[in-house]
XYZ file of C-alpha atoms in Angstrom:
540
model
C -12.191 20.607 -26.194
C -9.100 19.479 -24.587
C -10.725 20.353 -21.342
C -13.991 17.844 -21.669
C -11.988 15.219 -22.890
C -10.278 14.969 -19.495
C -13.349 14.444 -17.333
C -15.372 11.471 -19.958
C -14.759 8.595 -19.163
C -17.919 6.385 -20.988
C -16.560 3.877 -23.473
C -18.042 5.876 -26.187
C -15.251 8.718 -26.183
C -12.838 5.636 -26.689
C -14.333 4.705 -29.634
C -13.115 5.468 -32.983
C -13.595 4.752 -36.886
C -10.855 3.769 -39.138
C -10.904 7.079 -40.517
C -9.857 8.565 -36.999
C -7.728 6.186 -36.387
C -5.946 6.688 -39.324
C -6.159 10.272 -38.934
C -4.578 10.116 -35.396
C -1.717 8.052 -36.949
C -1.119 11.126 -39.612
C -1.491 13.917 -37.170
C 0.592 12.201 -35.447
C 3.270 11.287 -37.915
C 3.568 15.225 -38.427
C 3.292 16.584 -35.302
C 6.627 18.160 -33.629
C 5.467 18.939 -30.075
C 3.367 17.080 -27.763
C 0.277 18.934 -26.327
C 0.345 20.228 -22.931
C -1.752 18.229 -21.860
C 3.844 -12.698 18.511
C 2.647 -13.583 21.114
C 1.085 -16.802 20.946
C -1.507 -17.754 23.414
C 0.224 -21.016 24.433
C 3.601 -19.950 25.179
C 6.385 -17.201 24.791
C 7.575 -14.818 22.675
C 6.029 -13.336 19.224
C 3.413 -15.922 17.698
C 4.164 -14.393 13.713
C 8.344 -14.178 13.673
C 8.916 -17.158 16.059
C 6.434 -19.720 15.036
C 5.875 -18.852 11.607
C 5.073 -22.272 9.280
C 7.865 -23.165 7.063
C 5.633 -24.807 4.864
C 3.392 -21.736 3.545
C 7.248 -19.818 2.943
C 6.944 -18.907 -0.735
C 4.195 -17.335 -2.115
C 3.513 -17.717 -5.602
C 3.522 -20.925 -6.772
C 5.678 -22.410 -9.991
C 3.823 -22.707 -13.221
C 4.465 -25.443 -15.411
C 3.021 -26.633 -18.629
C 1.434 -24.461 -20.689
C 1.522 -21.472 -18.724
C 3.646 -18.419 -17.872
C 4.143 -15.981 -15.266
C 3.541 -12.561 -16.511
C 5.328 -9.247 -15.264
C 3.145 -8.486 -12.512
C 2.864 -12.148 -11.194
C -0.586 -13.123 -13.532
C -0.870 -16.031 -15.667
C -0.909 -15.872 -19.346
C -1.842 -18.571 -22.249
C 1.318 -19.686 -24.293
C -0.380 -19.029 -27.321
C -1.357 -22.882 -27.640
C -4.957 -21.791 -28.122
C -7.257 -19.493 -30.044
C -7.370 -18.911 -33.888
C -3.603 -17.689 -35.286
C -4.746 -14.278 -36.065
C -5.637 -13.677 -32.193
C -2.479 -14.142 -31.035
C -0.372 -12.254 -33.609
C -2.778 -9.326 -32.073
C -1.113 -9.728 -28.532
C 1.848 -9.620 -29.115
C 3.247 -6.002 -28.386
C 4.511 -3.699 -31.131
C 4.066 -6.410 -34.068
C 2.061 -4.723 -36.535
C 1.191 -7.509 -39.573
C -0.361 -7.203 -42.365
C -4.427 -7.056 -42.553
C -5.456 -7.299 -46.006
C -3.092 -4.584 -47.502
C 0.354 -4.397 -47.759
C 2.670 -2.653 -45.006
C 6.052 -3.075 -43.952
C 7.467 -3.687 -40.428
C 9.427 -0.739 -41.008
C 7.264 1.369 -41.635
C 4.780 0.939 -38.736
C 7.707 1.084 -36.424
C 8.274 4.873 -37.737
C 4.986 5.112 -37.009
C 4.913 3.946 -33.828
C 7.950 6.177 -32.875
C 6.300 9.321 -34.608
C 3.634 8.665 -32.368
C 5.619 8.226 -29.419
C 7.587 11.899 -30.201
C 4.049 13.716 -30.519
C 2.100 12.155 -27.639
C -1.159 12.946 -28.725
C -3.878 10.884 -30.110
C -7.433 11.751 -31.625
C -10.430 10.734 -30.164
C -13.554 10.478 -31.922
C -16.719 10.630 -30.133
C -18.986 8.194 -32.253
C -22.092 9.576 -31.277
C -21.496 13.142 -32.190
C -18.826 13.071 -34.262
C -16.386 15.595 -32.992
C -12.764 14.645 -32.400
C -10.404 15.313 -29.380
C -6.872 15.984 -29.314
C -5.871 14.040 -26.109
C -2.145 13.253 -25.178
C -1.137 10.102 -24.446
C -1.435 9.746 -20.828
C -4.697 10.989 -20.899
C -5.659 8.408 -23.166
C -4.039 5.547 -21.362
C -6.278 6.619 -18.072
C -9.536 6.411 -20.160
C -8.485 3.261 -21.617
C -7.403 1.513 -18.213
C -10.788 2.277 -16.917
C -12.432 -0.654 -19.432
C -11.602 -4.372 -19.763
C -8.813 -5.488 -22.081
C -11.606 -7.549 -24.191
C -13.572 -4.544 -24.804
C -13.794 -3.851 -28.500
C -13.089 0.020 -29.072
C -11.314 0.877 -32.329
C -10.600 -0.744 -35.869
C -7.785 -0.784 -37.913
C -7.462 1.936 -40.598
C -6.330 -0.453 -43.235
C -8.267 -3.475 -42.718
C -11.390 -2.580 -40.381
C -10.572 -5.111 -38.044
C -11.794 -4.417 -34.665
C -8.808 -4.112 -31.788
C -8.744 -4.179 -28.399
C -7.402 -2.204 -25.429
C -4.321 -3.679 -25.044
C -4.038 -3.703 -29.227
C -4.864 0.118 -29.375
C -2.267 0.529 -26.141
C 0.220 -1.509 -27.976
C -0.112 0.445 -31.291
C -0.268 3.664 -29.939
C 3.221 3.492 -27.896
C 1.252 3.856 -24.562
C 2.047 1.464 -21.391
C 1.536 -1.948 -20.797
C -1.306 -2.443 -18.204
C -1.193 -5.106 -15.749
C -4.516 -7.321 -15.318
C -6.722 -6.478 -13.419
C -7.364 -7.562 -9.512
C -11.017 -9.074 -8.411
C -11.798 -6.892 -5.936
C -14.636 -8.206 -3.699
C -16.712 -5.788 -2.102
C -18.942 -6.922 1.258
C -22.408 -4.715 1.819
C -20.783 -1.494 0.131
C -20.243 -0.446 -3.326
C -17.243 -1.197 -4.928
C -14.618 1.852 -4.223
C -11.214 -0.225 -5.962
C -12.477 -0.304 -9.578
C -9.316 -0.770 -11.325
C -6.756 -1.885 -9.064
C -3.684 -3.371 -11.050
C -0.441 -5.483 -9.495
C 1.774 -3.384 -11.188
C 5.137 -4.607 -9.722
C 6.622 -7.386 -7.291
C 9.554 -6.357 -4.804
C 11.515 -9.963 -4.122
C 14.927 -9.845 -2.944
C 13.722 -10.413 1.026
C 14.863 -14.571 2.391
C 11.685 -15.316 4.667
C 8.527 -13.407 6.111
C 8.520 -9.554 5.914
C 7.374 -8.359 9.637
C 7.572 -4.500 9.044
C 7.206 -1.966 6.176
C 6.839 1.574 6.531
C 6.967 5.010 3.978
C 8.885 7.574 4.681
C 6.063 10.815 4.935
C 6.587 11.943 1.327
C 6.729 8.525 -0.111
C 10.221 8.743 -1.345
C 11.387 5.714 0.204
C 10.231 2.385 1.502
C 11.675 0.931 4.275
C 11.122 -3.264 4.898
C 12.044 -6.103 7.575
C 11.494 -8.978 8.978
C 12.941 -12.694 9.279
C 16.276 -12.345 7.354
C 17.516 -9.783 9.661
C 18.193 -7.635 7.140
C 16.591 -3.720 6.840
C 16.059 -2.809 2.994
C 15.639 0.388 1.470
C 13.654 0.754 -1.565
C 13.494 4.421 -3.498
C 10.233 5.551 -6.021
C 10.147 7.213 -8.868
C 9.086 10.213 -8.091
C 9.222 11.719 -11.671
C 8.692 10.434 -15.196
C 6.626 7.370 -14.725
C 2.410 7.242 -15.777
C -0.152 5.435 -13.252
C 0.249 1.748 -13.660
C 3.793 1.532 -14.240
C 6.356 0.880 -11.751
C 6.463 2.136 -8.504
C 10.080 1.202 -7.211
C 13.942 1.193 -8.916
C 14.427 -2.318 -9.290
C 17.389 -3.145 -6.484
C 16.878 -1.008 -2.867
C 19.163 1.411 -2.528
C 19.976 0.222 0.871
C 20.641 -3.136 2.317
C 21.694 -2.589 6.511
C 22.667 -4.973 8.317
C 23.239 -5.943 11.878
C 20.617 -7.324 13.679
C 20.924 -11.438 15.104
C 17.123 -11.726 15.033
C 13.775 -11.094 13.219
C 12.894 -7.700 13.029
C 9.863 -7.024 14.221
C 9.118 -2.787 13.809
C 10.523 0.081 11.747
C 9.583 3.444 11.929
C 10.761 7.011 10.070
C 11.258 10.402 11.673
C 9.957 13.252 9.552
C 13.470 13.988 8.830
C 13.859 10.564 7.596
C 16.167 8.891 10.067
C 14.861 5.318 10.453
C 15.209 3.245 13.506
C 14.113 -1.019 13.351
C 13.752 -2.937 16.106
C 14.723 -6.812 16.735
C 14.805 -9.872 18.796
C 17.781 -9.692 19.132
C 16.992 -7.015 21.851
C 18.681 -3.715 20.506
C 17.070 -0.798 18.499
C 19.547 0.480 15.519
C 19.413 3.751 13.973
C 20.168 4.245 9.762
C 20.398 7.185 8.107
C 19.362 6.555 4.286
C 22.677 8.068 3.125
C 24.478 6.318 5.333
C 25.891 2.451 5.023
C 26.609 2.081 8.326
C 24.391 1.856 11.835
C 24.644 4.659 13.892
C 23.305 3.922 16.910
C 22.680 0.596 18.594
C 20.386 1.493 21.777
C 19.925 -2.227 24.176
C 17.137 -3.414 25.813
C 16.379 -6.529 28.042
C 14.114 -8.480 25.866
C 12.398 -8.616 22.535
C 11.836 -4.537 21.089
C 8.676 -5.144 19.708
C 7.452 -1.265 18.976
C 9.164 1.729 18.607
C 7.675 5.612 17.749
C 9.674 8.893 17.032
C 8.495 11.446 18.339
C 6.301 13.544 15.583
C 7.826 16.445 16.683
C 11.004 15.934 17.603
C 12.887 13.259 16.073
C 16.140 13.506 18.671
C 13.632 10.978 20.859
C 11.591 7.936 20.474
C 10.050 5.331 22.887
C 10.072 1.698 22.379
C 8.333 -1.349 24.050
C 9.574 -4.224 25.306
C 8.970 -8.055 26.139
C 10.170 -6.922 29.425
C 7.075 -5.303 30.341
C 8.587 -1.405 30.108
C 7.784 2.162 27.872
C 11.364 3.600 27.999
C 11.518 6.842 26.285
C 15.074 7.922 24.546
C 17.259 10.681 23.660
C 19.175 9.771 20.381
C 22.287 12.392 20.762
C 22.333 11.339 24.374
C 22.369 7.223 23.874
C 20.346 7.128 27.410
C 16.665 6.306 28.606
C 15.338 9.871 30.155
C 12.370 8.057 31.269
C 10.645 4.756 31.586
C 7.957 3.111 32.743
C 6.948 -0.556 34.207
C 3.809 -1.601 32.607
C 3.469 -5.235 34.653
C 2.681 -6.366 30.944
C 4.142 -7.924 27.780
C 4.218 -4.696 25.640
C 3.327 -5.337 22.349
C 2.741 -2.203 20.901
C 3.370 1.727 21.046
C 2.890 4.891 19.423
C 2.527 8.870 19.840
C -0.426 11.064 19.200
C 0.263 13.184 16.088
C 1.157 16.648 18.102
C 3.695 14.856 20.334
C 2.421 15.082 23.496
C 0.655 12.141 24.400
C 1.604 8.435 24.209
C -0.259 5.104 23.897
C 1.277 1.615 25.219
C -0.660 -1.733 24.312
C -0.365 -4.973 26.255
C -0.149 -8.864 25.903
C -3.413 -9.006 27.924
C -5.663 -6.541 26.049
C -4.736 -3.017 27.830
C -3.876 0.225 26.452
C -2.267 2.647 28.714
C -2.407 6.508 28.221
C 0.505 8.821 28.973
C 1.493 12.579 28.348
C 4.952 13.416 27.265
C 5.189 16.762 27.814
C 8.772 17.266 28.772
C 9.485 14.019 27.124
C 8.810 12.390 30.717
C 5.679 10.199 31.195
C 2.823 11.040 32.989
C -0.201 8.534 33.668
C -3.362 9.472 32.288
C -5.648 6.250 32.157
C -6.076 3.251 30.743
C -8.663 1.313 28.809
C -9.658 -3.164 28.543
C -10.085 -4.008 24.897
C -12.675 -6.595 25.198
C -15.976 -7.372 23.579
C -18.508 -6.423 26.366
C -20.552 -9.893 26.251
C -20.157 -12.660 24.526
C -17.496 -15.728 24.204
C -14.268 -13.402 24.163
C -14.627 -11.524 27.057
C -10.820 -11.774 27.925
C -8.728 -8.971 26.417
C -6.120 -10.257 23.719
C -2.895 -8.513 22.539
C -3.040 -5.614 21.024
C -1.271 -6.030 17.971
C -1.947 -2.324 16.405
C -1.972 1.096 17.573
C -2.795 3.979 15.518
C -4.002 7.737 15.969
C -6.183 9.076 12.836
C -4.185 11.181 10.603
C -3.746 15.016 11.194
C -6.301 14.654 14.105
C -5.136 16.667 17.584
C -8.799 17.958 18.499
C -9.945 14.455 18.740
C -7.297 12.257 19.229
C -9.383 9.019 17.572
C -7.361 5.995 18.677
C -7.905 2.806 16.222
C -6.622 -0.634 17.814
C -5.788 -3.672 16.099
C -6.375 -6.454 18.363
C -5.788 -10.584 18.597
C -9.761 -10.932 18.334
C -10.066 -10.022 14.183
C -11.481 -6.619 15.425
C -10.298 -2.942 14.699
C -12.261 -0.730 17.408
C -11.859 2.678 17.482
C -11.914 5.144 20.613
C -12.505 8.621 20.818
C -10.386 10.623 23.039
C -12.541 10.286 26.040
C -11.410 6.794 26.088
C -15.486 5.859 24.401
C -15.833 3.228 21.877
C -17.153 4.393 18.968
C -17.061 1.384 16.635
C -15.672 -1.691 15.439
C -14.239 -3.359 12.498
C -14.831 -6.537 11.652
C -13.971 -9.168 8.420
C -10.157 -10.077 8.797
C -8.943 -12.712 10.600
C -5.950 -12.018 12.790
C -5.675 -14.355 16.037
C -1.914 -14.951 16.830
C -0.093 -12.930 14.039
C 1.024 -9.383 14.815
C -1.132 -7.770 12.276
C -1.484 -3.770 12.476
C -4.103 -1.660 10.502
C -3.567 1.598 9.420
C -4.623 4.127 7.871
C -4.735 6.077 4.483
C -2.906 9.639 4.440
C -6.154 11.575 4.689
C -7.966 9.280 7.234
C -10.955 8.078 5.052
C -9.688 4.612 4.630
C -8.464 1.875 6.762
C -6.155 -1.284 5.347
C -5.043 -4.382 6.777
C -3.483 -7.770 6.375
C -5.273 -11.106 7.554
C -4.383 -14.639 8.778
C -5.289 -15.384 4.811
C -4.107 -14.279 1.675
C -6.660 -11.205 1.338
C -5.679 -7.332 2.391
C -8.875 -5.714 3.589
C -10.218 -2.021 3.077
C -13.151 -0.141 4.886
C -14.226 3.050 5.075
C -12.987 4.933 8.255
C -16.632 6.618 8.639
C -18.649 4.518 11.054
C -22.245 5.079 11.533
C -24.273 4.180 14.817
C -27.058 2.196 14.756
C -29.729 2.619 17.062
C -29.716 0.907 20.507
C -31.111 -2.133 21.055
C -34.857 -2.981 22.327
C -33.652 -4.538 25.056
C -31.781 -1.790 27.056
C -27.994 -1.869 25.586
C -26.414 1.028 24.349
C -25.920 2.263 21.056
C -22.893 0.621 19.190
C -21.011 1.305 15.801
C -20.016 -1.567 13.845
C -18.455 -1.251 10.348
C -18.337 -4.745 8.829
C -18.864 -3.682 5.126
C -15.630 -3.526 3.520
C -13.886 -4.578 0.274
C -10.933 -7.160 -0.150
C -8.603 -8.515 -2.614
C -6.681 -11.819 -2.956
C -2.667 -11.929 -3.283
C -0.491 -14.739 -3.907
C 0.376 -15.184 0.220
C -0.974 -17.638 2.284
C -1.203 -15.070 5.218
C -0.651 -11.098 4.704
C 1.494 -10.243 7.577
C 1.575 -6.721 6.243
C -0.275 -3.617 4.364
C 0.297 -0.419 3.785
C -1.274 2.562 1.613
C 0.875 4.684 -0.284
C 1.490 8.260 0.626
C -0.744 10.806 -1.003
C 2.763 12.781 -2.286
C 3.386 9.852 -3.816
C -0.159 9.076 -5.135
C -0.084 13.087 -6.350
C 3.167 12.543 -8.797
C 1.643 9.599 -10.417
C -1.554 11.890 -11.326
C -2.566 12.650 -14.814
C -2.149 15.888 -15.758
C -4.780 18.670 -14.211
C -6.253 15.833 -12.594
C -8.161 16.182 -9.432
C -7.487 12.975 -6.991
C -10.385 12.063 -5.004
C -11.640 8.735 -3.376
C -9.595 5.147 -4.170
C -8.437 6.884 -7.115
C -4.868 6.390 -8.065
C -4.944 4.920 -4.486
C -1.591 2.736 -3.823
C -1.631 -0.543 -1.461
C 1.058 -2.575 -0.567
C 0.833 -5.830 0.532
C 3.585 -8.555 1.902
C 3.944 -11.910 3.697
C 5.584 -14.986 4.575
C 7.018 -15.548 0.807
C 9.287 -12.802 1.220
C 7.981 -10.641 -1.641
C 6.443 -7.429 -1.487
C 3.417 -6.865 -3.778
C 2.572 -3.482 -5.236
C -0.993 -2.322 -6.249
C -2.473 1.010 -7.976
C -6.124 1.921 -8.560
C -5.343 3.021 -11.737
């Protein structure tokens, strides 16, 4: 029975009688064990870190009157309206007396009996039979309905309660509110997607954020000069709850400008880059730098190499690809673009290496030998129309786990993703951000499906990573591939300057238990910008 309660989810297995309700309070109560259960186009240097407006610097705004800023950011009624007996029902943990006499005492043993056993009974209304369900379980079912909904009563008085009532009563977690998610032309993928904590201890815009590649740690940068560290809980905490301790564990300093790029090593040495024209490397158990490798002009992009971290390449203002050796301190190669480099990265085996430019170019190079070797190159450009120049390439990104193919997807200064195959072909674009001067990247999810990004606005955008061709055109053109159905969600930022997805290691210790994670579900999205604050979702 245990086994079919995991995999119902209709709001009929939620429902319950008084007698059951009562009945999971008793079981309860006597239980002893739980169940198992930028660059601007007028004008020098980086358009986002240099010309960023002062006045759309902090985020969420004050609230005053009557209202209050909940625990994940939301706003809540100070209880000045609705009947008496409607707010004595929200508030957490107070269990008053409905038409029979019970002490506070005695619902807080109770409450703590109920805590000890983790389990609750579930009666199925339209059968009959009853579940045995442990509390986690339970809290996933209930998440997946709207606070409002009416599910159980009350044993003593047969008052009907709501989720967050039942949740409150039954020991299980707070749940944030829920996030409007808009979906564009698709169906609607982020069903329950939850702020469920806000990361605030950054002075200005945050430029760069980056996982480590199991998720244990969060690095994040940008205008204060200042790298943080943040470490997750990687054990003991239910989907919706916090992600992140509450201070970072790491606070590095150094840097005398913005920080424009961070990026881990698979071994989880971290290196930032800066204005201030230097590269640093950190070691997360480590307070000090550890090496400071100079440049000639703004490091805006940097890479380890995926297979070995003992080099990286970075790009520069100054128009070069210089590739590194860490133990060394020295460039063992380099190459003269005759552009602005804006952005870099490696393919996923190692061995080749992609360079973006101010005006719209990506170069190709193989690294075998860890010395670079000119391939070809490629115009990102729309092939007719009004924006037939290239723009910067703000993005560069090789799909996940993918050396047959070696798909390419670039973020560009024209609010397009487009993404090549490794013959250097289009094969289709992205479309419904905004992103003109800011140095916005996409990325994508840890198994490829998925594709997030920031915006000149305050929504974070998802699409699918499958792109299907249409048919070519009556009038000669070829076939083209454009995916412009995608879903979107509204933060408290005027612009996002950055989003990430969580790692699925991380997703996968936040699972229920024998729970099989497929699709948006448990599906983690960060999300940060000029206030400073870093925003933390979960499609619970």
């Amino acid at each position: 029975a245990r086994a079919r309660t995991r995999t119902r989810t209709e709001s009929r297995y939620l429902s319950a009688d008084a007698d059951a309700f009562a009945s999971a309070m008793d079981d309860a109560a006597r239980s002893e064990e739980p169940s198992p259960s930028g660059t601007s186009e007028t004008g020098g240097g980086f358009h986002s870190p240099m010309t960023s407006p002062r006045a759309l610097v902090g985020g969420d705004e004050q609230l005053g009157g009557s209202r209050r800023r909940t625990q994940w950011g939301g706003d809540v009624s100070d209880g000045s309206s609705g009947s008496v007996a409607d707010r004595n029902a929200m508030e957490p943990g107070d269990l008053r007396q409905r038409g029979v006499e019970e002490t506070r005492e005695g619902d807080v043993r109770s409450k703590k009996a109920l805590e000890k056993a983790g389990t609750l009974k579930i009666k199925d209304v339209d059968t009959g039979e009853e579940f045995i369900m442990h509390k986690s379980e339970a809290s996933a079912l209930l998440t997946a309905h709207h606070s409002s909904r009416k599910i159980v009563k009350d044993a003593a008085t047969g008052t009907s309660l709501t989720v967050n009532e039942f949740g409150s009563r039954a020991g299980l977690p707070d749940q944030a509110p829920p996030v409007t998610v808009h979906a564009r032309g698709t169906e609607k993928s982020l069903k329950n997607l939850r702020r469920i904590q806000t990361l605030g201890s950054q002075e200005g815009a945050v430029w760069a954020m980056q996982f480590n590649a199991n998720g244990s740690y969060l690095a994040t940068a940008g205008q204060d000069r200042v790298v943080r560290v943040w470490k997750t809980f990687r054990s003991g905490k239910l989907r919706g709850e916090a992600l992140f301790e509450d201070a970072p564990v790491r606070a590095y300093t150094g840097h005398r400008g913005d920080i424009l790029d961070l990026c881990w090593s698979h071994t989880d040495w971290l290196l930032s880059s800066s204005m201030d024209k230097t590269v640093r490397l950190w070691y997360t158990t480590m307070d000090e730098c550890l090496r400071i490798f100079t440049h000639q002009d703004f490091v805006t992009s940097i890479k380890f190499n995926p297979v070995n971290d003992k080099f990286f390449i970075s790009g520069s203002l100054d128009g070069k690809l210089r590739m590194w050796n860490i133990p060394d301190l020295k460039v063992v190669d380099w190459v003269d673009i005759g552009e602005m480099v804006t952005s870099c990265t490696f393919s996923s085996c190692g061995r080749r290496a992609v360079v973006g430019t101010h005006k719209g170019k990506c170069h190709f190079y193989g690294t075998d030998s860890f010395k670079f070797k000119y391939s070809h190159q490629i115009q990102v450009k729309n092939a007719r129309g009004s924006k037939l120049l290239g723009r910067k390439i703000t993005g560069l990104n090789f799909m996940p786990a993918d050396d047959e193919q070696d798909e390419l997807l670039v973020t560009a200064n024209d609010s397009r993703l487009r993404l090549y195959d490794g013959s250097a072909v289009l094969q289709c674009k992205y479309k419904g951000h905004s992103n003109q001067n800011a140095q916005i990247q996409a990325s994508y999810s840890t198994n490829g499906e998925y594709i997030v990004s920031g915006s000149e606005s305050p929504d974070v955008f998802i699409w699918r990573a499958h792109c299907t061709t249409l048919p070519a055109c009556a009038c000669g053109g070829g076939a083209t591939a454009k995916q412009s159905t995608y879903e979107k969600f509204t933060t408290s930022e005027q612009h996002v300057t950055v989003a990430r997805f969580g790692p699925d290691d991380l997703r996968t210790t936040r699972a229920f238990p024998l729970e099989e994670l497929s699709g948006t579900t448990g599906q983690i999205i960060l999300a940060a910008g000029y206030s400073g604050k870093v925003h933390v979702y979960e499609n619970v």
